[in-house]
C-alpha cells in the first residue's frame, strides 16, 4: 500500500485536501501544495486552500480536483473546480490530432506549428 502525504486546509468546515505524490517528504509536499496555489505560513503550521486564501467559499463536498479535492463541473475546456477554479483538461482521444505551437522564445522569430497524432 502506497502512503501519500496530504496538506489540509485550516479554515473551519473546509474539506480541501492537497494529496502529494507518494515519494515526497513533508517539506516537499508543502512546497508542492504552495506551487499549486495553497497558502502556507509559518513553515507549514498554517495552511489554506486556494479558495479560502482568496476569501472564497470553503470546500464543502469532495470531488476530483487535483488541487483541492473539491467538486468539479464539466465545461468545454475540461473539468472546472467549483471552489479553486482549477481546470483539468479533457484527455485526448487516441485518434484525435493535437496542435502544438512553439513560442517565439523557443525558436527565434518564427512560429512553428506541429501536428501530433495519437499522443496524449
mmCIF file of N, CA, C and O in Angstrom, residues 76-112:
data_model
loop_
_atom_site.group_PDB
_atom_site.id
_atom_site.type_symbol
_atom_site.label_atom_id
_atom_site.label_comp_id
_atom_site.label_asym_id
_atom_site.label_seq_id
_atom_site.Cartn_x
_atom_site.Cartn_y
_atom_site.Cartn_z
ATOM 1 N N UNK A 76 -16.618 23.010 -21.589
ATOM 2 C CA UNK A 76 -15.946 22.694 -22.857
ATOM 3 C C UNK A 76 -14.420 22.621 -22.730
ATOM 4 O O UNK A 76 -13.768 21.869 -23.447
ATOM 5 N N UNK A 77 -13.832 23.387 -21.802
ATOM 6 C CA UNK A 77 -12.375 23.369 -21.609
ATOM 7 C C UNK A 77 -11.916 22.150 -20.836
ATOM 8 O O UNK A 77 -10.766 21.747 -20.925
ATOM 9 N N UNK A 78 -12.785 21.582 -20.016
ATOM 10 C CA UNK A 78 -12.435 20.438 -19.175
ATOM 11 C C UNK A 78 -13.224 20.483 -17.881
ATOM 12 O O UNK A 78 -14.218 21.205 -17.768
ATOM 13 N N UNK A 79 -12.778 19.740 -16.902
ATOM 14 C CA UNK A 79 -13.431 19.708 -15.596
ATOM 15 C C UNK A 79 -12.961 20.908 -14.767
ATOM 16 O O UNK A 79 -11.791 21.012 -14.445
ATOM 17 N N UNK A 80 -13.879 21.819 -14.419
ATOM 18 C CA UNK A 80 -13.547 23.026 -13.649
ATOM 19 C C UNK A 80 -14.008 22.846 -12.209
ATOM 20 O O UNK A 80 -15.136 22.470 -11.944
ATOM 21 N N UNK A 81 -13.096 23.144 -11.278
ATOM 22 C CA UNK A 81 -13.409 23.037 -9.854
ATOM 23 C C UNK A 81 -14.332 24.180 -9.440
ATOM 24 O O UNK A 81 -14.101 25.338 -9.798
ATOM 25 N N UNK A 82 -15.381 23.855 -8.684
ATOM 26 C CA UNK A 82 -16.309 24.866 -8.174
ATOM 27 C C UNK A 82 -15.619 25.824 -7.212
ATOM 28 O O UNK A 82 -16.023 26.970 -7.081
ATOM 29 N N UNK A 83 -14.582 25.362 -6.526
ATOM 30 C CA UNK A 83 -14.000 26.103 -5.418
ATOM 31 C C UNK A 83 -12.755 26.893 -5.811
ATOM 32 O O UNK A 83 -12.709 28.097 -5.650
ATOM 33 N N UNK A 84 -11.722 26.206 -6.306
ATOM 34 C CA UNK A 84 -10.467 26.903 -6.611
ATOM 35 C C UNK A 84 -10.380 27.354 -8.059
ATOM 36 O O UNK A 84 -9.510 28.140 -8.414
ATOM 37 N N UNK A 85 -11.263 26.849 -8.934
ATOM 38 C CA UNK A 85 -11.273 27.269 -10.327
ATOM 39 C C UNK A 85 -10.294 26.530 -11.227
ATOM 40 O O UNK A 85 -10.220 26.811 -12.415
ATOM 41 N N UNK A 86 -9.551 25.573 -10.680
ATOM 42 C CA UNK A 86 -8.592 24.807 -11.480
ATOM 43 C C UNK A 86 -9.331 24.038 -12.574
ATOM 44 O O UNK A 86 -10.397 23.482 -12.348
ATOM 45 N N UNK A 87 -8.755 24.020 -13.789
ATOM 46 C CA UNK A 87 -9.346 23.296 -14.903
ATOM 47 C C UNK A 87 -8.481 22.090 -15.233
ATOM 48 O O UNK A 87 -7.284 22.229 -15.493
ATOM 49 N N UNK A 88 -9.074 20.915 -15.208
ATOM 50 C CA UNK A 88 -8.411 19.678 -15.591
ATOM 51 C C UNK A 88 -8.862 19.373 -17.011
ATOM 52 O O UNK A 88 -10.009 18.994 -17.238
ATOM 53 N N UNK A 89 -7.988 19.581 -18.022
ATOM 54 C CA UNK A 89 -8.396 19.416 -19.423
ATOM 55 C C UNK A 89 -8.874 17.995 -19.709
ATOM 56 O O UNK A 89 -8.438 17.037 -19.078
ATOM 57 N N UNK A 90 -9.786 17.901 -20.683
ATOM 58 C CA UNK A 90 -10.248 16.588 -21.118
ATOM 59 C C UNK A 90 -9.079 15.837 -21.753
ATOM 60 O O UNK A 90 -8.259 16.440 -22.445
ATOM 61 N N UNK A 91 -8.978 14.528 -21.537
ATOM 62 C CA UNK A 91 -7.909 13.762 -22.189
ATOM 63 C C UNK A 91 -8.151 13.686 -23.698
ATOM 64 O O UNK A 91 -9.297 13.702 -24.146
ATOM 65 N N UNK A 92 -7.073 13.605 -24.458
ATOM 66 C CA UNK A 92 -7.171 13.499 -25.914
ATOM 67 C C UNK A 92 -7.599 12.090 -26.285
ATOM 68 O O UNK A 92 -7.188 11.117 -25.668
ATOM 69 N N UNK A 93 -8.423 11.983 -27.313
ATOM 70 C CA UNK A 93 -8.756 10.676 -27.857
ATOM 71 C C UNK A 93 -7.561 10.172 -28.653
ATOM 72 O O UNK A 93 -6.823 10.964 -29.248
ATOM 73 N N UNK A 94 -7.331 8.846 -28.705
ATOM 74 C CA UNK A 94 -6.155 8.320 -29.414
ATOM 75 C C UNK A 94 -6.074 8.740 -30.879
ATOM 76 O O UNK A 94 -5.007 8.970 -31.391
ATOM 77 N N UNK A 95 -7.197 8.901 -31.567
ATOM 78 C CA UNK A 95 -7.168 9.276 -32.977
ATOM 79 C C UNK A 95 -7.228 10.770 -33.213
ATOM 80 O O UNK A 95 -7.131 11.244 -34.335
ATOM 81 N N UNK A 96 -7.390 11.547 -32.164
ATOM 82 C CA UNK A 96 -7.542 12.993 -32.293
ATOM 83 C C UNK A 96 -6.197 13.664 -32.555
ATOM 84 O O UNK A 96 -5.183 13.294 -32.000
ATOM 85 N N UNK A 97 -6.208 14.696 -33.415
ATOM 86 C CA UNK A 97 -4.979 15.435 -33.684
ATOM 87 C C UNK A 97 -4.806 16.524 -32.637
ATOM 88 O O UNK A 97 -5.753 17.169 -32.230
ATOM 89 N N UNK A 98 -3.580 16.720 -32.207
ATOM 90 C CA UNK A 98 -3.244 17.728 -31.214
ATOM 91 C C UNK A 98 -2.297 18.716 -31.858
ATOM 92 O O UNK A 98 -1.277 18.334 -32.415
ATOM 93 N N UNK A 99 -2.641 19.997 -31.802
ATOM 94 C CA UNK A 99 -1.811 21.018 -32.417
ATOM 95 C C UNK A 99 -0.952 21.676 -31.348
ATOM 96 O O UNK A 99 -1.455 22.134 -30.333
ATOM 97 N N UNK A 100 0.353 21.712 -31.577
ATOM 98 C CA UNK A 100 1.290 22.305 -30.643
ATOM 99 C C UNK A 100 1.945 23.489 -31.331
ATOM 100 O O UNK A 100 2.485 23.364 -32.429
ATOM 101 N N UNK A 101 1.902 24.650 -30.683
ATOM 102 C CA UNK A 101 2.507 25.856 -31.235
ATOM 103 C C UNK A 101 3.690 26.231 -30.367
ATOM 104 O O UNK A 101 3.552 26.423 -29.171
ATOM 105 N N UNK A 102 4.871 26.331 -30.983
ATOM 106 C CA UNK A 102 6.077 26.712 -30.249
ATOM 107 C C UNK A 102 6.096 28.221 -30.067
ATOM 108 O O UNK A 102 5.685 28.968 -30.944
ATOM 109 N N UNK A 103 6.586 28.687 -28.934
ATOM 110 C CA UNK A 103 6.639 30.125 -28.675
ATOM 111 C C UNK A 103 7.824 30.751 -29.409
ATOM 112 O O UNK A 103 8.754 30.077 -29.832
ATOM 113 N N UNK A 104 7.773 32.073 -29.570
ATOM 114 C CA UNK A 104 8.849 32.798 -30.245
ATOM 115 C C UNK A 104 10.163 32.673 -29.484
ATOM 116 O O UNK A 104 11.228 32.677 -30.077
ATOM 117 N N UNK A 105 10.111 32.579 -28.173
ATOM 118 C CA UNK A 105 11.328 32.493 -27.367
ATOM 119 C C UNK A 105 12.064 31.178 -27.612
ATOM 120 O O UNK A 105 13.277 31.108 -27.476
ATOM 121 N N UNK A 106 11.310 30.134 -27.975
ATOM 122 C CA UNK A 106 11.937 28.836 -28.209
ATOM 123 C C UNK A 106 12.699 28.774 -29.520
ATOM 124 O O UNK A 106 13.750 28.155 -29.619
ATOM 125 N N UNK A 107 12.155 29.394 -30.576
ATOM 126 C CA UNK A 107 12.741 29.256 -31.905
ATOM 127 C C UNK A 107 12.916 30.592 -32.615
ATOM 128 O O UNK A 107 12.597 30.724 -33.788
ATOM 129 N N UNK A 108 13.366 31.576 -31.941
ATOM 130 C CA UNK A 108 13.615 32.854 -32.594
ATOM 131 C C UNK A 108 12.317 33.551 -32.961
ATOM 132 O O UNK A 108 11.409 33.649 -32.178
ATOM 133 N N UNK A 109 12.228 34.042 -34.230
ATOM 134 C CA UNK A 109 11.083 34.826 -34.678
ATOM 135 C C UNK A 109 9.964 33.973 -35.257
ATOM 136 O O UNK A 109 8.831 34.397 -35.328
ATOM 137 N N UNK A 110 10.272 32.792 -35.716
ATOM 138 C CA UNK A 110 9.291 32.008 -36.431
ATOM 139 C C UNK A 110 8.309 31.317 -35.497
ATOM 140 O O UNK A 110 8.603 31.022 -34.362
ATOM 141 N N UNK A 111 7.106 31.065 -36.020
ATOM 142 C CA UNK A 111 6.052 30.388 -35.274
ATOM 143 C C UNK A 111 5.831 29.027 -35.917
ATOM 144 O O UNK A 111 5.240 28.928 -36.981
ATOM 145 N N UNK A 112 6.333 27.962 -35.303
ATOM 146 C CA UNK A 112 6.228 26.616 -35.847
ATOM 147 C C UNK A 112 4.971 25.943 -35.325
ATOM 148 O O UNK A 112 4.679 25.985 -34.147
#
